[in-house]
Structures are given as structure tokens and as C-alpha cells.
JSON list of C-alpha atoms in Angstrom, two decimals:
[
{"chain": "L", "resi": 919, "resn": "MET", "atom": "CA", "xyz": [142.84, -45.45, -61.42]},
{"chain": "L", "resi": 920, "resn": "VAL", "atom": "CA", "xyz": [139.44, -46.69, -60.36]},
{"chain": "L", "resi": 921, "resn": "ALA", "atom": "CA", "xyz": [139.51, -49.50, -62.62]},
{"chain": "L", "resi": 922, "resn": "GLU", "atom": "CA", "xyz": [142.75, -50.88, -61.77]},
{"chain": "L", "resi": 923, "resn": "VAL", "atom": "CA", "xyz": [142.04, -50.48, -58.08]},
{"chain": "L", "resi": 924, "resn": "MET", "atom": "CA", "xyz": [138.76, -52.35, -58.23]},
{"chain": "L", "resi": 925, "resn": "ALA", "atom": "CA", "xyz": [140.71, -54.97, -60.26]},
{"chain": "L", "resi": 926, "resn": "GLU", "atom": "CA", "xyz": [143.37, -55.27, -57.36]},
{"chain": "L", "resi": 927, "resn": "LEU", "atom": "CA", "xyz": [140.21, -55.79, -54.81]},
{"chain": "L", "resi": 928, "resn": "ALA", "atom": "CA", "xyz": [138.55, -58.27, -56.92]},
{"chain": "L", "resi": 929, "resn": "GLY", "atom": "CA", "xyz": [142.12, -60.23, -56.62]},
{"chain": "L", "resi": 930, "resn": "LEU", "atom": "CA", "xyz": [142.18, -60.15, -53.12]},
{"chain": "L", "resi": 931, "resn": "GLU", "atom": "CA", "xyz": [138.53, -61.49, -52.86]},
{"chain": "L", "resi": 932, "resn": "ASP", "atom": "CA", "xyz": [138.25, -64.81, -50.83]},
{"chain": "L", "resi": 933, "resn": "SER", "atom": "CA", "xyz": [135.08, -66.80, -50.56]},
{"chain": "L", "resi": 934, "resn": "LYS", "atom": "CA", "xyz": [135.94, -68.01, -47.07]},
{"chain": "L", "resi": 935, "resn": "ILE", "atom": "CA", "xyz": [135.99, -64.58, -45.89]},
{"chain": "L", "resi": 936, "resn": "ARG", "atom": "CA", "xyz": [133.03, -63.67, -47.57]},
{"chain": "L", "resi": 937, "resn": "GLU", "atom": "CA", "xyz": [131.06, -66.26, -46.12]},
{"chain": "L", "resi": 938, "resn": "VAL", "atom": "CA", "xyz": [132.15, -65.45, -42.46]},
{"chain": "L", "resi": 939, "resn": "ASN", "atom": "CA", "xyz": [131.43, -61.48, -43.30]},
{"chain": "L", "resi": 940, "resn": "ALA", "atom": "CA", "xyz": [127.90, -62.30, -44.57]},
{"chain": "L", "resi": 941, "resn": "ARG", "atom": "CA", "xyz": [126.92, -63.61, -41.15]},
{"chain": "L", "resi": 942, "resn": "HIS", "atom": "CA", "xyz": [127.70, -60.19, -39.67]},
{"chain": "L", "resi": 943, "resn": "GLY", "atom": "CA", "xyz": [126.08, -58.33, -42.52]},
{"chain": "L", "resi": 944, "resn": "ASP", "atom": "CA", "xyz": [129.14, -57.51, -44.64]},
{"chain": "L", "resi": 945, "resn": "ASP", "atom": "CA", "xyz": [129.04, -58.45, -48.30]},
{"chain": "L", "resi": 946, "resn": "HIS", "atom": "CA", "xyz": [132.62, -58.57, -49.10]},
{"chain": "L", "resi": 947, "resn": "GLY", "atom": "CA", "xyz": [135.58, -60.98, -48.77]},
{"chain": "L", "resi": 948, "resn": "VAL", "atom": "CA", "xyz": [138.60, -58.98, -48.62]},
{"chain": "L", "resi": 949, "resn": "ASN", "atom": "CA", "xyz": [141.06, -59.66, -45.80]},
{"chain": "L", "resi": 950, "resn": "LEU", "atom": "CA", "xyz": [141.19, -56.48, -43.88]},
{"chain": "L", "resi": 951, "resn": "GLY", "atom": "CA", "xyz": [144.79, -56.51, -43.40]},
{"chain": "L", "resi": 952, "resn": "LYS", "atom": "CA", "xyz": [145.34, -56.92, -47.17]},
{"chain": "L", "resi": 953, "resn": "LEU", "atom": "CA", "xyz": [142.80, -54.08, -47.62]},
{"chain": "L", "resi": 954, "resn": "ARG", "atom": "CA", "xyz": [144.70, -51.76, -45.19]},
{"chain": "L", "resi": 955, "resn": "ALA", "atom": "CA", "xyz": [148.11, -52.69, -46.90]},
{"chain": "L", "resi": 956, "resn": "LEU", "atom": "CA", "xyz": [146.68, -51.34, -50.29]},
{"chain": "L", "resi": 957, "resn": "ALA", "atom": "CA", "xyz": [145.39, -48.13, -48.58]},
{"chain": "L", "resi": 958, "resn": "LYS", "atom": "CA", "xyz": [148.96, -47.49, -47.02]},
{"chain": "L", "resi": 959, "resn": "ARG", "atom": "CA", "xyz": [150.34, -47.94, -50.46]},
{"chain": "L", "resi": 960, "resn": "LEU", "atom": "CA", "xyz": [147.90, -45.60, -52.10]},
{"chain": "L", "resi": 961, "resn": "LYS", "atom": "CA", "xyz": [148.20, -43.12, -49.26]},
{"chain": "L", "resi": 962, "resn": "THR", "atom": "CA", "xyz": [145.60, -40.20, -48.91]},
{"chain": "L", "resi": 963, "resn": "GLN", "atom": "CA", "xyz": [143.90, -39.66, -52.31]},
{"chain": "L", "resi": 964, "resn": "GLN", "atom": "CA", "xyz": [140.60, -37.73, -51.71]},
{"chain": "L", "resi": 965, "resn": "ASP", "atom": "CA", "xyz": [139.22, -37.77, -55.36]},
{"chain": "L", "resi": 966, "resn": "LEU", "atom": "CA", "xyz": [140.05, -41.65, -55.79]},
{"chain": "L", "resi": 967, "resn": "ALA", "atom": "CA", "xyz": [138.52, -41.95, -52.36]},
{"chain": "L", "resi": 968, "resn": "CYS", "atom": "CA", "xyz": [135.11, -40.13, -53.61]},
{"chain": "L", "resi": 969, "resn": "ARG", "atom": "CA", "xyz": [135.13, -42.38, -56.76]},
{"chain": "L", "resi": 970, "resn": "LEU", "atom": "CA", "xyz": [135.64, -45.31, -55.02]},
{"chain": "L", "resi": 971, "resn": "TRP", "atom": "CA", "xyz": [132.66, -44.82, -52.56]},
{"chain": "L", "resi": 972, "resn": "ASP", "atom": "CA", "xyz": [130.43, -43.86, -55.80]},
{"chain": "L", "resi": 973, "resn": "THR", "atom": "CA", "xyz": [131.08, -47.55, -56.74]},
{"chain": "L", "resi": 974, "resn": "ASP", "atom": "CA", "xyz": [128.71, -48.87, -54.12]},
{"chain": "L", "resi": 975, "resn": "GLU", "atom": "CA", "xyz": [130.82, -51.62, -53.57]},
{"chain": "L", "resi": 976, "resn": "THR", "atom": "CA", "xyz": [131.52, -52.53, -49.83]},
{"chain": "L", "resi": 977, "resn": "ALA", "atom": "CA", "xyz": [135.51, -53.43, -50.27]},
{"chain": "L", "resi": 978, "resn": "ALA", "atom": "CA", "xyz": [135.90, -50.25, -52.34]},
{"chain": "L", "resi": 979, "resn": "ARG", "atom": "CA", "xyz": [134.07, -48.04, -49.56]},
{"chain": "L", "resi": 980, "resn": "LEU", "atom": "CA", "xyz": [136.20, -49.58, -46.99]},
{"chain": "L", "resi": 981, "resn": "LEU", "atom": "CA", "xyz": [139.29, -48.62, -48.94]},
{"chain": "L", "resi": 982, "resn": "ALA", "atom": "CA", "xyz": [137.84, -45.08, -49.72]},
{"chain": "L", "resi": 983, "resn": "ILE", "atom": "CA", "xyz": [137.26, -44.48, -45.98]},
{"chain": "L", "resi": 984, "resn": "LEU", "atom": "CA", "xyz": [141.01, -45.41, -45.32]},
{"chain": "L", "resi": 985, "resn": "ILE", "atom": "CA", "xyz": [142.44, -43.08, -48.06]},
{"chain": "L", "resi": 986, "resn": "CYS", "atom": "CA", "xyz": [140.07, -40.19, -47.59]},
{"chain": "L", "resi": 987, "resn": "ARG", "atom": "CA", "xyz": [140.80, -36.92, -45.89]},
{"chain": "L", "resi": 988, "resn": "PRO", "atom": "CA", "xyz": [138.02, -36.78, -43.36]},
{"chain": "L", "resi": 989, "resn": "ARG", "atom": "CA", "xyz": [137.94, -32.92, -42.70]},
{"chain": "L", "resi": 990, "resn": "ALA", "atom": "CA", "xyz": [137.44, -32.61, -46.64]},
{"chain": "L", "resi": 991, "resn": "PHE", "atom": "CA", "xyz": [133.78, -33.47, -46.45]},
{"chain": "L", "resi": 992, "resn": "GLU", "atom": "CA", "xyz": [130.90, -30.86, -45.82]},
{"chain": "L", "resi": 993, "resn": "ARG", "atom": "CA", "xyz": [128.10, -31.72, -43.32]},
{"chain": "L", "resi": 994, "resn": "ASP", "atom": "CA", "xyz": [125.44, -32.71, -45.96]},
{"chain": "L", "resi": 995, "resn": "GLU", "atom": "CA", "xyz": [127.92, -34.98, -47.64]},
{"chain": "L", "resi": 996, "resn": "LEU", "atom": "CA", "xyz": [128.59, -36.89, -44.62]},
{"chain": "L", "resi": 997, "resn": "ASP", "atom": "CA", "xyz": [124.99, -37.28, -43.95]},
{"chain": "L", "resi": 998, "resn": "VAL", "atom": "CA", "xyz": [124.49, -38.68, -47.53]},
{"chain": "L", "resi": 999, "resn": "MET", "atom": "CA", "xyz": [127.23, -40.90, -47.01]},
{"chain": "L", "resi": 1000, "resn": "LEU", "atom": "CA", "xyz": [126.10, -42.38, -43.79]},
{"chain": "L", "resi": 1001, "resn": "ARG", "atom": "CA", "xyz": [122.75, -43.16, -45.43]},
{"chain": "L", "resi": 1002, "resn": "GLU", "atom": "CA", "xyz": [124.25, -44.77, -48.08]},
{"chain": "L", "resi": 1003, "resn": "ALA", "atom": "CA", "xyz": [126.13, -47.07, -45.83]},
{"chain": "L", "resi": 1004, "resn": "ARG", "atom": "CA", "xyz": [124.63, -50.18, -46.15]},
{"chain": "L", "resi": 1005, "resn": "ALA", "atom": "CA", "xyz": [126.87, -52.71, -44.97]},
{"chain": "L", "resi": 1006, "resn": "SER", "atom": "CA", "xyz": [127.68, -52.75, -40.96]},
{"chain": "L", "resi": 1007, "resn": "LYS", "atom": "CA", "xyz": [131.62, -52.57, -41.34]},
{"chain": "L", "resi": 1008, "resn": "VAL", "atom": "CA", "xyz": [131.36, -49.49, -43.74]},
{"chain": "L", "resi": 1009, "resn": "HIS", "atom": "CA", "xyz": [128.82, -47.82, -41.36]},
{"chain": "L", "resi": 1010, "resn": "ASP", "atom": "CA", "xyz": [131.11, -48.40, -38.24]},
{"chain": "L", "resi": 1011, "resn": "TRP", "atom": "CA", "xyz": [134.40, -47.35, -40.30]},
{"chain": "L", "resi": 1012, "resn": "PHE", "atom": "CA", "xyz": [132.77, -44.37, -41.63]},
{"chain": "L", "resi": 1013, "resn": "VAL", "atom": "CA", "xyz": [131.60, -43.03, -38.25]},
{"chain": "L", "resi": 1014, "resn": "THR", "atom": "CA", "xyz": [134.86, -43.95, -36.52]},
{"chain": "L", "resi": 1015, "resn": "TYR", "atom": "CA", "xyz": [137.38, -42.91, -39.29]},
{"chain": "L", "resi": 1016, "resn": "VAL", "atom": "CA", "xyz": [135.58, -40.11, -40.91]},
{"chain": "L", "resi": 1017, "resn": "VAL", "atom": "CA", "xyz": [132.94, -38.33, -39.09]},
{"chain": "L", "resi": 1018, "resn": "LYS", "atom": "CA", "xyz": [134.46, -38.47, -35.69]},
{"chain": "L", "resi": 1019, "resn": "LYS", "atom": "CA", "xyz": [137.62, -36.44, -37.30]},
{"chain": "L", "resi": 1020, "resn": "ASN", "atom": "CA", "xyz": [135.38, -33.97, -39.08]},
{"chain": "L", "resi": 1021, "resn": "PRO", "atom": "CA", "xyz": [134.37, -30.47, -37.72]},
{"chain": "L", "resi": 1022, "resn": "TYR", "atom": "CA", "xyz": [130.94, -31.10, -38.21]},
{"chain": "L", "resi": 1023, "resn": "ALA", "atom": "CA", "xyz": [130.89, -34.28, -35.98]},
{"chain": "L", "resi": 1024, "resn": "GLU", "atom": "CA", "xyz": [129.06, -32.69, -33.01]},
{"chain": "L", "resi": 1025, "resn": "GLU", "atom": "CA", "xyz": [126.19, -30.99, -35.11]},
{"chain": "L", "resi": 1026, "resn": "LEU", "atom": "CA", "xyz": [125.77, -34.58, -36.79]},
{"chain": "L", "resi": 1027, "resn": "ARG", "atom": "CA", "xyz": [125.52, -36.01, -33.44]},
{"chain": "L", "resi": 1028, "resn": "LEU", "atom": "CA", "xyz": [122.92, -34.26, -32.38]},
{"chain": "L", "resi": 1029, "resn": "ALA", "atom": "CA", "xyz": [120.93, -34.60, -35.61]},
{"chain": "L", "resi": 1030, "resn": "TRP", "atom": "CA", "xyz": [121.26, -38.29, -35.88]},
{"chain": "L", "resi": 1031, "resn": "LEU", "atom": "CA", "xyz": [120.50, -38.94, -32.39]},
{"chain": "L", "resi": 1032, "resn": "VAL", "atom": "CA", "xyz": [116.90, -38.06, -32.93]},
{"chain": "L", "resi": 1033, "resn": "ASP", "atom": "CA", "xyz": [116.67, -39.30, -36.57]},
{"chain": "L", "resi": 1034, "resn": "PRO", "atom": "CA", "xyz": [113.81, -41.60, -37.17]},
{"chain": "L", "resi": 1035, "resn": "ASP", "atom": "CA", "xyz": [116.20, -44.10, -39.15]},
{"chain": "L", "resi": 1036, "resn": "PRO", "atom": "CA", "xyz": [117.35, -46.42, -36.56]},
{"chain": "L", "resi": 1037, "resn": "VAL", "atom": "CA", "xyz": [120.52, -46.95, -38.28]},
{"chain": "L", "resi": 1038, "resn": "VAL", "atom": "CA", "xyz": [121.23, -43.29, -38.81]},
{"chain": "L", "resi": 1039, "resn": "ALA", "atom": "CA", "xyz": [120.30, -42.81, -35.04]},
{"chain": "L", "resi": 1040, "resn": "SER", "atom": "CA", "xyz": [122.98, -45.44, -34.19]},
{"chain": "L", "resi": 1041, "resn": "ALA", "atom": "CA", "xyz": [125.42, -43.16, -35.70]},
{"chain": "L", "resi": 1042, "resn": "GLY", "atom": "CA", "xyz": [124.46, -40.68, -33.23]},
{"chain": "L", "resi": 1043, "resn": "TRP", "atom": "CA", "xyz": [124.65, -42.81, -30.21]},
{"chain": "L", "resi": 1044, "resn": "ALA", "atom": "CA", "xyz": [128.01, -43.91, -31.21]},
{"chain": "L", "resi": 1045, "resn": "LEU", "atom": "CA", "xyz": [129.29, -40.39, -31.45]},
{"chain": "L", "resi": 1046, "resn": "THR", "atom": "CA", "xyz": [127.62, -39.87, -28.11]},
{"chain": "L", "resi": 1047, "resn": "THR", "atom": "CA", "xyz": [129.52, -42.76, -26.79]},
{"chain": "L", "resi": 1048, "resn": "GLU", "atom": "CA", "xyz": [132.84, -41.18, -27.79]},
{"chain": "L", "resi": 1049, "resn": "ARG", "atom": "CA", "xyz": [131.77, -38.00, -26.03]},
{"chain": "L", "resi": 1050, "resn": "VAL", "atom": "CA", "xyz": [130.85, -39.77, -22.97]},
{"chain": "L", "resi": 1051, "resn": "ALA", "atom": "CA", "xyz": [134.41, -41.24, -22.91]},
{"chain": "L", "resi": 1052, "resn": "LYS", "atom": "CA", "xyz": [136.42, -38.39, -24.05]},
{"chain": "L", "resi": 1053, "resn": "LYS", "atom": "CA", "xyz": [134.38, -35.02, -23.68]},
{"chain": "L", "resi": 1054, "resn": "PRO", "atom": "CA", "xyz": [131.51, -35.48, -21.46]},
{"chain": "L", "resi": 1055, "resn": "GLU", "atom": "CA", "xyz": [131.26, -31.84, -20.48]},
{"chain": "L", "resi": 1056, "resn": "SER", "atom": "CA", "xyz": [127.85, -30.41, -21.34]},
{"chain": "L", "resi": 1057, "resn": "LEU", "atom": "CA", "xyz": [126.36, -33.81, -21.81]},
{"chain": "L", "resi": 1058, "resn": "ASP", "atom": "CA", "xyz": [123.33, -34.65, -19.72]},
{"chain": "L", "resi": 1059, "resn": "LEU", "atom": "CA", "xyz": [124.29, -38.27, -18.57]},
{"chain": "L", "resi": 1060, "resn": "PRO", "atom": "CA", "xyz": [121.23, -38.74, -16.36]},
{"chain": "L", "resi": 1061, "resn": "ARG", "atom": "CA", "xyz": [118.92, -37.84, -19.51]},
{"chain": "L", "resi": 1062, "resn": "LEU", "atom": "CA", "xyz": [120.91, -40.39, -21.71]},
{"chain": "L", "resi": 1063, "resn": "LEU", "atom": "CA", "xyz": [120.33, -43.13, -19.03]},
{"chain": "L", "resi": 1064, "resn": "ASP", "atom": "CA", "xyz": [116.72, -42.18, -18.95]},
{"chain": "L", "resi": 1065, "resn": "VAL", "atom": "CA", "xyz": [116.45, -42.47, -22.82]},
{"chain": "L", "resi": 1066, "resn": "ILE", "atom": "CA", "xyz": [118.31, -45.95, -22.62]},
{"chain": "L", "resi": 1067, "resn": "GLU", "atom": "CA", "xyz": [116.30, -47.31, -20.10]},
{"chain": "L", "resi": 1068, "resn": "THR", "atom": "CA", "xyz": [112.86, -46.50, -21.78]},
{"chain": "L", "resi": 1069, "resn": "GLU", "atom": "CA", "xyz": [113.96, -47.29, -25.50]},
{"chain": "L", "resi": 1070, "resn": "MET", "atom": "CA", "xyz": [116.80, -49.63, -25.46]},
{"chain": "L", "resi": 1071, "resn": "LYS", "atom": "CA", "xyz": [114.93, -53.00, -24.80]},
{"chain": "L", "resi": 1072, "resn": "ASP", "atom": "CA", "xyz": [112.91, -52.68, -28.06]},
{"chain": "L", "resi": 1073, "resn": "ALA", "atom": "CA", "xyz": [115.37, -50.79, -30.28]},
{"chain": "L", "resi": 1074, "resn": "PRO", "atom": "CA", "xyz": [116.39, -52.56, -33.54]},
{"chain": "L", "resi": 1075, "resn": "GLY", "atom": "CA", "xyz": [119.51, -54.25, -33.71]},
{"chain": "L", "resi": 1076, "resn": "ARG", "atom": "CA", "xyz": [122.32, -51.72, -34.74]},
{"chain": "L", "resi": 1077, "resn": "LEU", "atom": "CA", "xyz": [120.69, -48.96, -32.46]},
{"chain": "L", "resi": 1078, "resn": "GLN", "atom": "CA", "xyz": [120.30, -51.38, -29.56]},
{"chain": "L", "resi": 1079, "resn": "TRP", "atom": "CA", "xyz": [123.83, -52.13, -29.84]},
{"chain": "L", "resi": 1080, "resn": "ALA", "atom": "CA", "xyz": [124.95, -48.51, -30.15]},
{"chain": "L", "resi": 1081, "resn": "MET", "atom": "CA", "xyz": [122.75, -47.74, -26.99]},
{"chain": "L", "resi": 1082, "resn": "ASN", "atom": "CA", "xyz": [124.14, -50.57, -24.88]},
{"chain": "L", "resi": 1083, "resn": "HIS", "atom": "CA", "xyz": [127.64, -49.26, -25.62]},
{"chain": "L", "resi": 1084, "resn": "CYS", "atom": "CA", "xyz": [126.93, -45.92, -24.56]},
{"chain": "L", "resi": 1085, "resn": "LEU", "atom": "CA", "xyz": [125.11, -47.39, -21.28]},
{"chain": "L", "resi": 1086, "resn": "ALA", "atom": "CA", "xyz": [128.43, -49.43, -20.67]},
{"chain": "L", "resi": 1087, "resn": "GLN", "atom": "CA", "xyz": [130.68, -46.34, -21.36]},
{"chain": "L", "resi": 1088, "resn": "ILE", "atom": "CA", "xyz": [128.50, -44.29, -18.96]},
{"chain": "L", "resi": 1089, "resn": "GLY", "atom": "CA", "xyz": [128.92, -47.12, -16.11]},
{"chain": "L", "resi": 1090, "resn": "ILE", "atom": "CA", "xyz": [132.86, -47.51, -16.87]},
{"chain": "L", "resi": 1091, "resn": "GLU", "atom": "CA", "xyz": [133.82, -43.74, -17.16]},
{"chain": "L", "resi": 1092, "resn": "HIS", "atom": "CA", "xyz": [131.54, -42.32, -14.40]},
{"chain": "L", "resi": 1093, "resn": "ALA", "atom": "CA", "xyz": [131.38, -43.63, -11.15]},
{"chain": "L", "resi": 1094, "resn": "GLU", "atom": "CA", "xyz": [128.57, -41.36, -10.01]},
{"chain": "L", "resi": 1095, "resn": "HIS", "atom": "CA", "xyz": [126.30, -43.23, -12.50]},
{"chain": "L", "resi": 1096, "resn": "ARG", "atom": "CA", "xyz": [127.65, -46.60, -12.25]},
{"chain": "L", "resi": 1097, "resn": "ALA", "atom": "CA", "xyz": [125.02, -48.12, -10.02]},
{"chain": "L", "resi": 1098, "resn": "ARG", "atom": "CA", "xyz": [122.10, -46.87, -12.18]},
{"chain": "L", "resi": 1099, "resn": "ALA", "atom": "CA", "xyz": [123.98, -47.95, -15.51]},
{"chain": "L", "resi": 1100, "resn": "ILE", "atom": "CA", "xyz": [124.44, -51.58, -13.96]},
{"chain": "L", "resi": 1101, "resn": "ASP", "atom": "CA", "xyz": [120.87, -51.67, -12.62]},
{"chain": "L", "resi": 1102, "resn": "ILE", "atom": "CA", "xyz": [119.57, -50.92, -16.04]},
{"chain": "L", "resi": 1103, "resn": "GLY", "atom": "CA", "xyz": [121.49, -53.38, -17.90]},
{"chain": "L", "resi": 1104, "resn": "GLU", "atom": "CA", "xyz": [120.38, -56.01, -15.20]},
{"chain": "L", "resi": 1105, "resn": "ARG", "atom": "CA", "xyz": [116.78, -55.17, -15.53]},
{"chain": "L", "resi": 1106, "resn": "LEU", "atom": "CA", "xyz": [116.67, -55.05, -19.42]},
{"chain": "L", "resi": 1107, "resn": "GLU", "atom": "CA", "xyz": [118.97, -58.04, -19.94]},
{"chain": "L", "resi": 1108, "resn": "VAL", "atom": "CA", "xyz": [120.00, -56.67, -23.32]},
{"chain": "L", "resi": 1109, "resn": "LEU", "atom": "CA", "xyz": [122.64, -58.82, -24.99]},
{"chain": "L", "resi": 1110, "resn": "LYS", "atom": "CA", "xyz": [122.80, -60.93, -21.69]},
{"chain": "L", "resi": 1111, "resn": "ASP", "atom": "CA", "xyz": [122.84, -64.08, -23.69]},
{"chain": "L", "resi": 1112, "resn": "TYR", "atom": "CA", "xyz": [125.20, -63.01, -26.62]},
{"chain": "L", "resi": 1113, "resn": "PRO", "atom": "CA", "xyz": [127.84, -65.57, -27.47]},
{"chain": "L", "resi": 1114, "resn": "THR", "atom": "CA", "xyz": [131.07, -64.50, -26.43]},
{"chain": "L", "resi": 1115, "resn": "SER", "atom": "CA", "xyz": [134.33, -66.27, -27.61]},
{"chain": "L", "resi": 1116, "resn": "PRO", "atom": "CA", "xyz": [136.86, -67.10, -24.50]},
{"chain": "L", "resi": 1117, "resn": "GLY", "atom": "CA", "xyz": [139.09, -64.17, -23.42]},
{"chain": "L", "resi": 1118, "resn": "CYS", "atom": "CA", "xyz": [136.59, -61.45, -24.70]},
{"chain": "L", "resi": 1119, "resn": "THR", "atom": "CA", "xyz": [134.38, -59.52, -22.57]},
{"chain": "L", "resi": 1120, "resn": "SER", "atom": "CA", "xyz": [130.60, -59.85, -22.83]},
{"chain": "L", "resi": 1121, "resn": "PRO", "atom": "CA", "xyz": [128.79, -56.87, -24.39]},
{"chain": "L", "resi": 1122, "resn": "PHE", "atom": "CA", "xyz": [126.24, -57.49, -21.45]},
{"chain": "L", "resi": 1123, "resn": "ALA", "atom": "CA", "xyz": [126.61, -54.01, -19.96]},
{"chain": "L", "resi": 1124, "resn": "PRO", "atom": "CA", "xyz": [126.79, -55.24, -16.24]},
{"chain": "L", "resi": 1125, "resn": "THR", "atom": "CA", "xyz": [129.49, -57.60, -17.16]},
{"chain": "L", "resi": 1126, "resn": "TRP", "atom": "CA", "xyz": [131.29, -55.21, -19.24]},
{"chain": "L", "resi": 1127, "resn": "ILE", "atom": "CA", "xyz": [131.28, -52.37, -16.71]},
{"chain": "L", "resi": 1128, "resn": "SER", "atom": "CA", "xyz": [132.45, -54.75, -13.78]},
{"chain": "L", "resi": 1129, "resn": "GLU", "atom": "CA", "xyz": [135.41, -55.91, -16.02]},
{"chain": "L", "resi": 1130, "resn": "MET", "atom": "CA", "xyz": [136.44, -52.85, -17.27]},
{"chain": "L", "resi": 1131, "resn": "VAL", "atom": "CA", "xyz": [136.38, -51.16, -13.87]},
{"chain": "L", "resi": 1132, "resn": "ARG", "atom": "CA", "xyz": [138.45, -54.12, -12.44]},
{"chain": "L", "resi": 1133, "resn": "ARG", "atom": "CA", "xyz": [141.26, -53.56, -15.16]},
{"chain": "L", "resi": 1134, "resn": "ALA", "atom": "CA", "xyz": [141.40, -49.89, -14.46]},
{"chain": "L", "resi": 1135, "resn": "PRO", "atom": "CA", "xyz": [144.58, -48.99, -12.74]}
]
């Protein structure tokens, strides 16, 4: 079954898509719409998902994420898998579609936030951003802003992006902290000059916060 799926993924390979993905740190050339269609056809298959993950191929791992059972993984399995997730899309999908739906998500959030590996730490920040938006109870938002203010400017790429997202989310969701979040963004100028396509919102936190608040009903 693994060989059949890998052959089908190879048949979906498109050199132009691979070239575009390479600019974003992803080493695969499969159209994500077609990948999702394949996942829909295969349905949930935990054993196949684990075997596809073990191939170390990016497209196969993305497919594995879509057909796995997120709650079936133990805490240590998730920790190992996150550290194995090299490609940015695999990392993002793994946190979004697997870890967030797992009972160990909060435990891992706390552990990953202080991990010395900045890519692992970025996953902790992504989970924290989810908490800021949906379950802010017990979060120390002023403390999070303190850490962002101190560390975001010099943080490596993925970690900086995740911290910036958290900063914006705090400003969007929590009016009492909005002015400080905007002030931090304006002073640090992180992603201020990030190229943004027409019709898309800039990831520069002050702009992002203002736009999302403006759109709110």
C-alpha cells in the first residue's frame, strides 16, 4: 500500500509547483488540492499514515498528517515527529492538524515554548497563539508581551514569525492589551517591509491588528 501511494504521489509531481514551494522552504511539487483529494479517497488510516511519515518524504508526510488519527499519538511520539518535520509546510500542518487536536497539546505547548531549538519553540508559540484566541484563561498575557518585546527582534525566522503572530493575536483579541501590542510592533518593526500581495493583510503586527479590528462586527 505504501508503494502504491508513493507511486501516486510521484505521478502528481509538478516541477513548476516544486520551484514555487522551494522558495518557501518546502521540497515537494504536489498540488495541495490534489493531495487533499487523495487523502479524502484514502480516508483515515493510522498505520498507513505512520508508514508514510517514516518515508521522510515531504509530500508523503503531508498526506500522513491528513489521514492520521491525531488523538492516537502519545506525547513523546509527537515530540519526536515535530523535531523530524524539516519542511515548513509539514511543520505547520503537523502543529495545526495533529498536535492541536491531541490531549497532550497543552503539555507540549509549555515544553516547546522554552525549547532551545528555535523551530521547536516556534511550535510552542503557535499553540500559544491558539490559546490566546480560543482559551486565554490562565494565560499571562502581559508576560507574553514582555517576552515578545525582549526576544522577537533577534529571533530566527520561523520563531520570529510565530512570536509576531502571537503579538498580533493578542492585539486583535484583547482590547486591554491592544495599545501595547501595537506599540511593540511599531518599535520593533518586525516584518514591516514584508511583501504583501494585493488584497492580503500585511503580517506587520500594527497593520494586521488594525485591519482585523476594523473588520470585526
